[in-house]
Short mmCIF file of C-alpha atoms in Angstrom, two decimals:
data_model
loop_
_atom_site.label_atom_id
_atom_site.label_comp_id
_atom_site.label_asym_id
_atom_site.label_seq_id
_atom_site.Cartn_x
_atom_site.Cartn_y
_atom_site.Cartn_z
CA UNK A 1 -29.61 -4.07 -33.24
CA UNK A 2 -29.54 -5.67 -30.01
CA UNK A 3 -29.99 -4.36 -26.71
CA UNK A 4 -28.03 -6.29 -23.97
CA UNK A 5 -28.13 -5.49 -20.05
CA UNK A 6 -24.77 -5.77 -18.83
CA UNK A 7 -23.90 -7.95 -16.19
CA UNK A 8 -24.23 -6.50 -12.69
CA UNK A 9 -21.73 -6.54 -10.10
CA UNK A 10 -21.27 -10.43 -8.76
CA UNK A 11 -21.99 -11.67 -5.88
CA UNK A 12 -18.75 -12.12 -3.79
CA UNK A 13 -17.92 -8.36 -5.47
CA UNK A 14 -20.99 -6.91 -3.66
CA UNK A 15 -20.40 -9.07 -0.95
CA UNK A 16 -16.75 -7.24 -0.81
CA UNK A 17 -18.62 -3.92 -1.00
CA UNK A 18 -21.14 -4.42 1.68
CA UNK A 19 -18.08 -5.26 3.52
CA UNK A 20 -16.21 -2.09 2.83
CA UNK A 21 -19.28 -0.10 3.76
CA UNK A 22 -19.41 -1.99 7.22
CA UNK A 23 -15.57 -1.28 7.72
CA UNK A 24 -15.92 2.33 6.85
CA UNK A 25 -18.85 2.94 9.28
CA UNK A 26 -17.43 1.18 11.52
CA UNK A 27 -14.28 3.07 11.83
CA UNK A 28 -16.62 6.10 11.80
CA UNK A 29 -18.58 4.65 15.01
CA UNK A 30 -15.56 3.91 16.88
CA UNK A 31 -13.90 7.95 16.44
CA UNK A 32 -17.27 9.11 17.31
CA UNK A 33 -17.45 6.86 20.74
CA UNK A 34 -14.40 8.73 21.74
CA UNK A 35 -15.44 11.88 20.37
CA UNK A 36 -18.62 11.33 22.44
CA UNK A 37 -21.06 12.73 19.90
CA UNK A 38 -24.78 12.89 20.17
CA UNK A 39 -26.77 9.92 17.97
CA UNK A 40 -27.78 12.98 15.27
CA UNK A 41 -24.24 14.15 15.09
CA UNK A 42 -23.28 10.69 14.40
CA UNK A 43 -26.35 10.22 11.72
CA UNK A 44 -25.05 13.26 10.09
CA UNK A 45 -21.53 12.05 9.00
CA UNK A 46 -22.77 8.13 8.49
CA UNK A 47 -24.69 9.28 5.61
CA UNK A 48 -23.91 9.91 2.37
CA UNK A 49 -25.50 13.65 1.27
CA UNK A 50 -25.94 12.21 -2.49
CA UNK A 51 -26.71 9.24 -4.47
CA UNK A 52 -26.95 8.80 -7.75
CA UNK A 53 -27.53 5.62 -9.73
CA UNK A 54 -27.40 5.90 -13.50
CA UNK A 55 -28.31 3.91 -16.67
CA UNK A 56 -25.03 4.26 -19.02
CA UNK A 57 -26.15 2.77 -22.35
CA UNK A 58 -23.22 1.95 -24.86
CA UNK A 59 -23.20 1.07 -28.35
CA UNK A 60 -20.70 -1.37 -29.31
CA UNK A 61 -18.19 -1.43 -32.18
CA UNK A 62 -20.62 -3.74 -33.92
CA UNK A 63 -24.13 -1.89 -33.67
CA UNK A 64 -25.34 -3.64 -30.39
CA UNK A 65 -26.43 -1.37 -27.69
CA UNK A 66 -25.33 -2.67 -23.85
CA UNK A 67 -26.50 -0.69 -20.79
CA UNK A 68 -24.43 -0.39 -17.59
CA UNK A 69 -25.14 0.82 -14.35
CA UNK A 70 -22.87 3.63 -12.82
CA UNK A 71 -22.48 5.82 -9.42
CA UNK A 72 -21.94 8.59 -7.97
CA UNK A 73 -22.09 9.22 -4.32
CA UNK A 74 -21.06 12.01 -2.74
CA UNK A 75 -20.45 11.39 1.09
CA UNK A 76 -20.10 15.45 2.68
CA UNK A 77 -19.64 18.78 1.31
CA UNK A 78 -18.89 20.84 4.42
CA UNK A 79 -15.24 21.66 3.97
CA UNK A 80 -15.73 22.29 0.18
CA UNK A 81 -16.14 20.78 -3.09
CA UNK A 82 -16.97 16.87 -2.96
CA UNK A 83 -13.58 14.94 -4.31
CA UNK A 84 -13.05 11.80 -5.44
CA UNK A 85 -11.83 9.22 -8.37
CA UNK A 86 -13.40 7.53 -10.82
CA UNK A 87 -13.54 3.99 -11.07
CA UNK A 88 -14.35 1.24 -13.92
CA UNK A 89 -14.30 -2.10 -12.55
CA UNK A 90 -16.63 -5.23 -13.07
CA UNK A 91 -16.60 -5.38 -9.00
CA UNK A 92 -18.02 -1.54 -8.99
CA UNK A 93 -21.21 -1.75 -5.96
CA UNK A 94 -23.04 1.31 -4.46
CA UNK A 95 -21.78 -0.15 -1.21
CA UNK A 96 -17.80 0.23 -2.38
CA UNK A 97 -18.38 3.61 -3.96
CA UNK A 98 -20.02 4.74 -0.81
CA UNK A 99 -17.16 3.51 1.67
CA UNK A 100 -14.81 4.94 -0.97
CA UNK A 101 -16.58 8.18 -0.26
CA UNK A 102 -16.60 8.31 3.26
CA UNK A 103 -12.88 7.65 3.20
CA UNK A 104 -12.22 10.55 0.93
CA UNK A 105 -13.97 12.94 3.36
CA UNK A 106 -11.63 11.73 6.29
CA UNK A 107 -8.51 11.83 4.10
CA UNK A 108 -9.30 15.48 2.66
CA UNK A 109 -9.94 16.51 6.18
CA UNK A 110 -7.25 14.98 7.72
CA UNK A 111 -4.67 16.34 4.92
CA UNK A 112 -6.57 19.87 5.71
CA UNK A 113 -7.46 19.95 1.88
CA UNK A 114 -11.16 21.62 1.54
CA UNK A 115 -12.84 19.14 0.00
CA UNK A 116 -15.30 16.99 0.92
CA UNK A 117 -15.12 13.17 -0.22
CA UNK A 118 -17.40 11.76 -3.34
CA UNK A 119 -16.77 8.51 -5.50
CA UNK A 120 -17.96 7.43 -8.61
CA UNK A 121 -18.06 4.08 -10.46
CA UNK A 122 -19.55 2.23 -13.35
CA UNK A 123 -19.50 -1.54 -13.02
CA UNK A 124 -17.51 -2.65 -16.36
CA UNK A 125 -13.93 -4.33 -17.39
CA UNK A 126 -12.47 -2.05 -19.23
CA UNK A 127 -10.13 -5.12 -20.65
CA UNK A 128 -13.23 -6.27 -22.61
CA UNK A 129 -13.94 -2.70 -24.34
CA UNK A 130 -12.26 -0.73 -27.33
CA UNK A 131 -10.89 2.51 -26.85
CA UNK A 132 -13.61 3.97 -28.44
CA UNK A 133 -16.06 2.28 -26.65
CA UNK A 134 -14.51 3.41 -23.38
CA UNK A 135 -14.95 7.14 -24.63
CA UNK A 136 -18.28 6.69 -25.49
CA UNK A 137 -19.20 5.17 -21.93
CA UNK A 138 -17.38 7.78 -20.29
CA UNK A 139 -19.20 10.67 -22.15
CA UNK A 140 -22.72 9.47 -21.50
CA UNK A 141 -21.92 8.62 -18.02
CA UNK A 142 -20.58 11.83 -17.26
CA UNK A 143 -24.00 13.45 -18.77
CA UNK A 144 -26.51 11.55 -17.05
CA UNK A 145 -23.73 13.18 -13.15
CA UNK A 146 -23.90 16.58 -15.12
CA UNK A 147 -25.93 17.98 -12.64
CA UNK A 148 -24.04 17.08 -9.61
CA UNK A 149 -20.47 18.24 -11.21
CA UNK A 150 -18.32 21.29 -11.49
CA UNK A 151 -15.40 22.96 -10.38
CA UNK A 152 -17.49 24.64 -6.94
CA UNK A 153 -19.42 21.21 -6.74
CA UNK A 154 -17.40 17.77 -7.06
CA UNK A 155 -14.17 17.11 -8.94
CA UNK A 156 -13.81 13.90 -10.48
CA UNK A 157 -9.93 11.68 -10.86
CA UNK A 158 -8.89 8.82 -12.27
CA UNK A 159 -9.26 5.73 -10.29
CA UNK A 160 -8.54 1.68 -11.23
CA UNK A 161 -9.45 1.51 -14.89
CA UNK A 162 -9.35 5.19 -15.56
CA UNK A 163 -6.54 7.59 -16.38
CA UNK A 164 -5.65 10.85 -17.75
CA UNK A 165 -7.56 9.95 -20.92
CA UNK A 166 -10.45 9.47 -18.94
CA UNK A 167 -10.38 12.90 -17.59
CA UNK A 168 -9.92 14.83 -20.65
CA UNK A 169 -12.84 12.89 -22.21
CA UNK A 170 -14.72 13.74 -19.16
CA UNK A 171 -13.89 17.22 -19.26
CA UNK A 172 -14.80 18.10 -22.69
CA UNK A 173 -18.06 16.80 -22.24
CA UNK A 174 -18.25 19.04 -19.65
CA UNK A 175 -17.48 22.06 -21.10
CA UNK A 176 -19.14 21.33 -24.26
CA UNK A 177 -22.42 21.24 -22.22
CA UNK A 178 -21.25 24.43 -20.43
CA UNK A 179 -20.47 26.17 -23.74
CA UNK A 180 -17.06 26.90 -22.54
CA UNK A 181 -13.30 25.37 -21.65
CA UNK A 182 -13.23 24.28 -17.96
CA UNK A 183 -10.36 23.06 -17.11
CA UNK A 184 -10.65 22.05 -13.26
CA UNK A 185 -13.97 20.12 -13.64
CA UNK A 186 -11.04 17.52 -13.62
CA UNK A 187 -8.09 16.71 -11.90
CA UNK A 188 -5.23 14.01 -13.26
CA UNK A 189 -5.87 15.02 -16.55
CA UNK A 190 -3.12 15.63 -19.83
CA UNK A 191 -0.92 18.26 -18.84
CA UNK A 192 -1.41 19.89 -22.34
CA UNK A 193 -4.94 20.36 -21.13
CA UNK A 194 -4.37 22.42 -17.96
CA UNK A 195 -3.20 19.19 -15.76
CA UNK A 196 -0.47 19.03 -13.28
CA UNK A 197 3.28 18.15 -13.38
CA UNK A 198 3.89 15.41 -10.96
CA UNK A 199 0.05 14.47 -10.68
CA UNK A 200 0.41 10.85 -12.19
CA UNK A 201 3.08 9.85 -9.57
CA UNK A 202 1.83 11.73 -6.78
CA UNK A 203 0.24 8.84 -4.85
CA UNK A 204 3.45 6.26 -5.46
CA UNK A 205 5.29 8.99 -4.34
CA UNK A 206 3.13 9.84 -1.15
CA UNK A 207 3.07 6.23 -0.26
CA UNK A 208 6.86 6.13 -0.69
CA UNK A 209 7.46 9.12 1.81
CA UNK A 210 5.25 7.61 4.30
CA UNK A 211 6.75 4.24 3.95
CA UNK A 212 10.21 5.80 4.31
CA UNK A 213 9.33 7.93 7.45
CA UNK A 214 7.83 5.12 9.42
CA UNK A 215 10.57 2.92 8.73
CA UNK A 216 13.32 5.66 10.62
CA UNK A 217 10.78 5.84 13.01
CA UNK A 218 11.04 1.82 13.61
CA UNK A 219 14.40 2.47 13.58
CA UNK A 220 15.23 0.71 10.74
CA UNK A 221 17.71 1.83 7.46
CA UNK A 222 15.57 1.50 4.15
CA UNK A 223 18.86 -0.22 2.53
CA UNK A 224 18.60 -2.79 5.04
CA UNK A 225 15.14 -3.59 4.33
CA UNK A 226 12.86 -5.75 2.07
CA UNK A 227 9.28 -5.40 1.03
CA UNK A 228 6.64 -7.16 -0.66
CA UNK A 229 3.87 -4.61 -2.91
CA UNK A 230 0.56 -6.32 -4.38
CA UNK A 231 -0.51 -4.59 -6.82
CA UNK A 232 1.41 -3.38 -9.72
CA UNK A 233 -0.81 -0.41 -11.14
CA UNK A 234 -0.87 3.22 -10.80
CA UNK A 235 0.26 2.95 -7.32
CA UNK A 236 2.12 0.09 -6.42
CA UNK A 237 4.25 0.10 -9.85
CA UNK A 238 5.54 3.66 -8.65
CA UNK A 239 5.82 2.86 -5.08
CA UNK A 240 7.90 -0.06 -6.16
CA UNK A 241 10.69 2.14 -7.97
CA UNK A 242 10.86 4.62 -5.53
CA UNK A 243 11.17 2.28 -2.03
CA UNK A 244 13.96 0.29 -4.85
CA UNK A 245 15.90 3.62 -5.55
CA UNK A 246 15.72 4.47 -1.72
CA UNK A 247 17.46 0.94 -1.23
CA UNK A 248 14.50 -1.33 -0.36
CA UNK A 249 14.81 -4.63 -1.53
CA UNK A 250 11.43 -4.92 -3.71
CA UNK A 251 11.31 -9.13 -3.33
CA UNK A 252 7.54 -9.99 -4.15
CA UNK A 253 4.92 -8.45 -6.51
CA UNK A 254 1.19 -9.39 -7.24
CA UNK A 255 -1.07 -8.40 -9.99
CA UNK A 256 -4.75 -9.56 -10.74
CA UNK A 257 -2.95 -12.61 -12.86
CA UNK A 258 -0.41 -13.92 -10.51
CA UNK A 259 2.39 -12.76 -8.79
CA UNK A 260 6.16 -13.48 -8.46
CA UNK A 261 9.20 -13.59 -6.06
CA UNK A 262 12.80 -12.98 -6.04
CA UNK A 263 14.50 -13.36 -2.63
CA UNK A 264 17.64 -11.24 -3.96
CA UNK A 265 15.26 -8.36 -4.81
CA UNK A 266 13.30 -8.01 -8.28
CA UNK A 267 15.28 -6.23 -11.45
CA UNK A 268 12.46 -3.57 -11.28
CA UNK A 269 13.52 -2.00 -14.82
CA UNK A 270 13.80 -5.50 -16.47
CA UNK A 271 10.07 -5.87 -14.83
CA UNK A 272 8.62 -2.70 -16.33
CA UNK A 273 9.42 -4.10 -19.86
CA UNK A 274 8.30 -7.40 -19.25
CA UNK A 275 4.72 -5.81 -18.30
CA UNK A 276 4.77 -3.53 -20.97
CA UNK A 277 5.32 -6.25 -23.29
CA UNK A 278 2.57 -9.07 -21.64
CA UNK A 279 0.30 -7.04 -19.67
CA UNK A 280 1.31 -8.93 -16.20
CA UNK A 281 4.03 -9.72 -13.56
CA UNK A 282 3.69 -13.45 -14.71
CA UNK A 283 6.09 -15.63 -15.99
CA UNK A 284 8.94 -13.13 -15.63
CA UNK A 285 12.25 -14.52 -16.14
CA UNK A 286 14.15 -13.41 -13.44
CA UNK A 287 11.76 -14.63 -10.72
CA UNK A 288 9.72 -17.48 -9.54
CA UNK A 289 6.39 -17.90 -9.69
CA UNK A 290 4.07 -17.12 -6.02
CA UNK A 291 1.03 -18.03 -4.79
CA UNK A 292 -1.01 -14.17 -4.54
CA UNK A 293 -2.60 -14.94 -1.23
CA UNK A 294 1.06 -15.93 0.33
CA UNK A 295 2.24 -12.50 -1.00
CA UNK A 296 0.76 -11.10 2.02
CA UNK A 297 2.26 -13.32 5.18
CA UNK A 298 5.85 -13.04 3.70
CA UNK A 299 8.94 -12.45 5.92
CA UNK A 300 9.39 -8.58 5.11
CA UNK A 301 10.05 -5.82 6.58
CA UNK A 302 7.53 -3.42 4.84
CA UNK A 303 3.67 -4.96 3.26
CA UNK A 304 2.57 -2.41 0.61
CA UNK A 305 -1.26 -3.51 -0.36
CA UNK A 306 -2.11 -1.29 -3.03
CA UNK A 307 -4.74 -3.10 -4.73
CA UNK A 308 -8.25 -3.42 -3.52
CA UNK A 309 -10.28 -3.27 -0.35
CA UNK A 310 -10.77 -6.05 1.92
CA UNK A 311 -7.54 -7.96 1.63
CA UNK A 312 -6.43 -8.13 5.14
CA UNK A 313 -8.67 -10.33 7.29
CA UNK A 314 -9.04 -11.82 10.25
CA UNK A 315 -8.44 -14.76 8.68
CA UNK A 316 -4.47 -14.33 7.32
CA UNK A 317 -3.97 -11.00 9.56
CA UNK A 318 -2.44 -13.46 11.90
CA UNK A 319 0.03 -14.54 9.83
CA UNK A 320 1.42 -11.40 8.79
CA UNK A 321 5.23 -11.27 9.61
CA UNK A 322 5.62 -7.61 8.30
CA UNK A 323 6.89 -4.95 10.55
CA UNK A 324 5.00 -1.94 8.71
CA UNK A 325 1.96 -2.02 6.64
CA UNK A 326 1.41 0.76 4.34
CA UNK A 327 -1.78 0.84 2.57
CA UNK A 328 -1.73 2.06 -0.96
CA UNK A 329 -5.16 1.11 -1.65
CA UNK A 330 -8.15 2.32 -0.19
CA UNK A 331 -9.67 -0.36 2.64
CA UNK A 332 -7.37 -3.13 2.05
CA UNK A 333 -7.06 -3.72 5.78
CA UNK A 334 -10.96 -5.15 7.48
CA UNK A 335 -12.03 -4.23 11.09
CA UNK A 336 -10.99 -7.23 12.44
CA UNK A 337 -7.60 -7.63 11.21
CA UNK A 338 -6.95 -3.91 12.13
CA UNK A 339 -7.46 -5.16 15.67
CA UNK A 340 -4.93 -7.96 15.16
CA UNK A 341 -2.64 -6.41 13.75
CA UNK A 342 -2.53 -4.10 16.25
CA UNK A 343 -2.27 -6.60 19.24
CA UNK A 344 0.70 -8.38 17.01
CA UNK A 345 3.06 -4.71 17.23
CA UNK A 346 2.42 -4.21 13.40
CA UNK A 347 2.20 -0.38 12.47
CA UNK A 348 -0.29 -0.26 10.01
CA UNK A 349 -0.53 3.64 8.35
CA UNK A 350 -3.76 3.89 6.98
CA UNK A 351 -4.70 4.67 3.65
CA UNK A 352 -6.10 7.97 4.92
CA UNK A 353 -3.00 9.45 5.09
CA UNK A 354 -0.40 6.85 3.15
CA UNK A 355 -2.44 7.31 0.08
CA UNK A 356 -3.06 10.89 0.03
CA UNK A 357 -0.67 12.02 -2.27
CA UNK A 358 -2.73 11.23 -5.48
CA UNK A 359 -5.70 13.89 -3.82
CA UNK A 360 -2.69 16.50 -2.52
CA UNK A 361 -1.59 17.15 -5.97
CA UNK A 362 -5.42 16.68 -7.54
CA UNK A 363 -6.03 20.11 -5.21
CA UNK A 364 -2.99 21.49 -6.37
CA UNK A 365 -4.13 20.98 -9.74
CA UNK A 366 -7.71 22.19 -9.40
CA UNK A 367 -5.86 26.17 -7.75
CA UNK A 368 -3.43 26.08 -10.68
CA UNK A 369 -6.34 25.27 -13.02
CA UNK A 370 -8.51 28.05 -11.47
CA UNK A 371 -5.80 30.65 -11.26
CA UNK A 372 -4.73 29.79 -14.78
CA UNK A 373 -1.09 29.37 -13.47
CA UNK A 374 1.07 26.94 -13.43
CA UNK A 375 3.85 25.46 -11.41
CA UNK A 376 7.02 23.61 -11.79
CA UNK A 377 7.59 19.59 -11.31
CA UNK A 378 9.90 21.15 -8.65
CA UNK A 379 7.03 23.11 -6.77
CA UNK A 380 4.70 20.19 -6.92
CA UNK A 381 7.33 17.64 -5.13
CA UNK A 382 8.63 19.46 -2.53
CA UNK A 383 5.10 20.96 -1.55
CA UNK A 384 3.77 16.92 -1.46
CA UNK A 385 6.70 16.23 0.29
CA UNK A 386 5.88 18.65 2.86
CA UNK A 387 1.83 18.04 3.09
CA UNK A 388 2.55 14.41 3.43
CA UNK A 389 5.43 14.47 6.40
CA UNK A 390 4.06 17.61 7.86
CA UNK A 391 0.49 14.68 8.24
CA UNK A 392 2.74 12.31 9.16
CA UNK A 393 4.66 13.87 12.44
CA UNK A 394 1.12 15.08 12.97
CA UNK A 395 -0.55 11.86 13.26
CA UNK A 396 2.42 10.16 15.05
CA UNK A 397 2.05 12.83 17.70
CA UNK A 398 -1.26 12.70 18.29
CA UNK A 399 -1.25 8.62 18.27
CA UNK A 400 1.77 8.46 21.14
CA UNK A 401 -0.19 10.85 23.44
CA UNK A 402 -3.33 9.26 22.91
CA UNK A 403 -1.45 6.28 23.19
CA UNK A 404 -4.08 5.06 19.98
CA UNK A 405 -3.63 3.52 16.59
CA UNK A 406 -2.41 5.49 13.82
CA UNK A 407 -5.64 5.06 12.49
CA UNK A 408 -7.71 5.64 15.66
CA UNK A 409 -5.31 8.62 15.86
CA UNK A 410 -6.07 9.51 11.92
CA UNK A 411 -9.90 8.65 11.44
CA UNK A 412 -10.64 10.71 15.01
CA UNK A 413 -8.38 13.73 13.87
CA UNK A 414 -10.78 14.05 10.41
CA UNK A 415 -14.12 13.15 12.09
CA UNK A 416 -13.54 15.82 14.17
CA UNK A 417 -12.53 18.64 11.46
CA UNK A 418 -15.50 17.39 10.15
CA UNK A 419 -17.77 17.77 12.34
CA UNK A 420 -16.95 21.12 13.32
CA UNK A 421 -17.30 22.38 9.82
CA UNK A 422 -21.07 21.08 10.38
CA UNK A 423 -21.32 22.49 13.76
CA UNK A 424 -20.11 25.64 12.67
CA UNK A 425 -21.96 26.43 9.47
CA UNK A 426 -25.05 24.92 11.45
CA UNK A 427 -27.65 23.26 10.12
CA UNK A 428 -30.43 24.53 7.11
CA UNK A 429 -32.98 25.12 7.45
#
């Protein structure tokens, strides 16, 4: 047998992470400037209540044992239970699960869900690993966080390179340890398992109602408009369909191989089948080929970056020509672009609220796991519906009076919910 340590995150990856963290406490800095909180308040909600770093050993298909490193960091637990997704990625850092987790904790507050935000991570490609392989990480990683999870404590999801699968492996250890079935140590698990209709299209969806609104509020028709989505995953695959069936011309898409363009708009269907067949957006037929950074600066009406963190800079922020950004990933937009993309006219809705569908219907979930009842596909849509543009009006509200961002506007509106929950329950002991 032998043992191998697994490759840690790499350099630029971590580099990517550190910057997340700096963008996330940044953000934080800036709401609480305005705020005009004291130095200890400010400690308080810059610091993450728990970290945990674990060994996850694996043994491989062919009798060698590897050992990863995972996360878990949960960022606040005022409002409630700590949320937040599961990730497998080889550019998982404690950095980008902590910024990950202070994001959740403004985007549960600001969405009024009572949770808290949490993260977790284990730094591994998921490409390079058998299904059974994958279950086996996932079950020892989940027993070395056993002590920090639960229904009452933190809730793990799916994230990039985890799905429903994921959860119901995650769940059984769970309750095997317990000695007994618990179905909302989970959310965005199987249905047959005590999951939720609509849960695995609830953030495309979310992003898609968002996108939608803030178009009619620029004034502009949806079936007059084009848009360019990178990323063609969980999110940005569904977001993609359901901008297309509300008229918008879908004319660029990016993956992690490559990405394509179509200046008529892309046969959306005809791409599904293509990826389900290759694995990618590349080399399908009815497109040509693009360069992924250039995805990005195209001449669109609406930029959906629903990939990763950190991919608006202050470097090609400049050159965006979109009207309306809508982030479907967490982060994708730094500090310094934010600013100049503000100074170009560019409304930017931040991921805070534009991808808070996926954690909506996670707590809608969790009370139809713990009541044991169950609603319709029906229920579940029109309630997101409602959570999301009830947010939205919100936010635009408080942004025009404040005469703000829509994030300034967003990330001050959850600091503050925030912080009262500390202020009110005081402090222990």
């Amino acid at each position: 047998m032998t043992i191998i340590q697994a490759a840690p995150a790499t350099t630029d990856a971590r580099d990517r992470g550190a910057q997340a963290w700096a963008n996330a406490q940044r953000q934080l800095t800036d709401a609480v400037e305005i705020l005009e909180y004291t130095d200890g308040l400010h400690q308080l909600l810059a610091t993450p209540r728990r970290e945990l770093t674990v060994s996850v050993p694996l043994r491989r298909d062919n009798g060698d044992v590897e050992v990863l490193t995972g996360y878990r960091v949960q960022h606040n637990f005022s409002r409630g239970p700590a949320k937040g997704g599961l990730r497998f990625s080889p550019d998982v850092s404690l950095d980008e699960v902590r910024a990950l987790s202070m994001w959740m904790t403004w985007k549960c507050a600001l969405l009024d869900v009572p949770y808290g935000g949490a993260k977790g991570g284990i730094t591994i490609d998921p490409r390079r690993y058998s299904t059974r392989e994958l279950e086996r990480v996932t079950r020892r990683y989940t027993s070395e966080i056993l002590p920090l999870i639960g229904p009452e404590r933190d809730i793990p999801a799916p994230d990039i390179g985890t799905d429903e699968r994921t959860m119901a492996w995650m769940m059984d250890t769970y309750s095997v340890n317990v000695g007994y079935t618990v179905p909302s140590v989970v959310t965005g698990k199987p249905v047959s398992i005590g999951g939720s209709l609509g849960r695995a299209s609830a953030t495309s969806k979310g992003v898609a109602y968002i996108a939608i609104a803030a178009l009619e509020h620029l004034g502009l028709r949806p079936e007059r408009c084009s848009a360019a989505i990178q990323g063609f995953g969980k999110v940005g695959a569904g977001a993609a369909e359901l901008l297309a069936e509300a008229g918008v011309k879908i004319r660029a898409i990016s993956d992690q191989y490559g990405a394509i363009y179509a200046n008529e708009g892309i046969d959306l269907p005809a791409l599904v089948e293509h990826v389900n067949l290759t694995g990618t957006v590349v080399g399908f037929a009815k497109s040509d080929p693009l360069d992924p950074p250039s995805l990005l600066e195209l001449d669109v009406d609406v930029l959906v970056p629903a990939a990763v963190e950190g991919v608006l800079t202050a470097t090609n922020a400049p050159r965006v020509r979109a009207k309306l950004i809508v982030e479907g990933a967490n982060g994708p937009t730094t500090a310094a672009a934010d600013q100049i993309l503000n100074e170009l006219g560019v409304l930017v809705v931040p991921d805070i609220l534009a991808n808070a569908g996926g954690v909506i219907v996670s707590y809608f979930e969790w009370v139809q796991g713990n009541q044991s009842y169950w609603w319709t596909a029906a229920e579940v849509d029109e309630r997101l519906k409602q959570r999301m543009l009830s947010a939205w009006d919100s936010l635009l509200r408080a942004s025009t009076l404040a005469g703000r961002s829509l994030r300034s506007a967003a990330t001050i509106a959850a600091v503050q919910r925030v912080a009262d929950a500390h202020l009110i329950r005081g402090m222990y002991p």
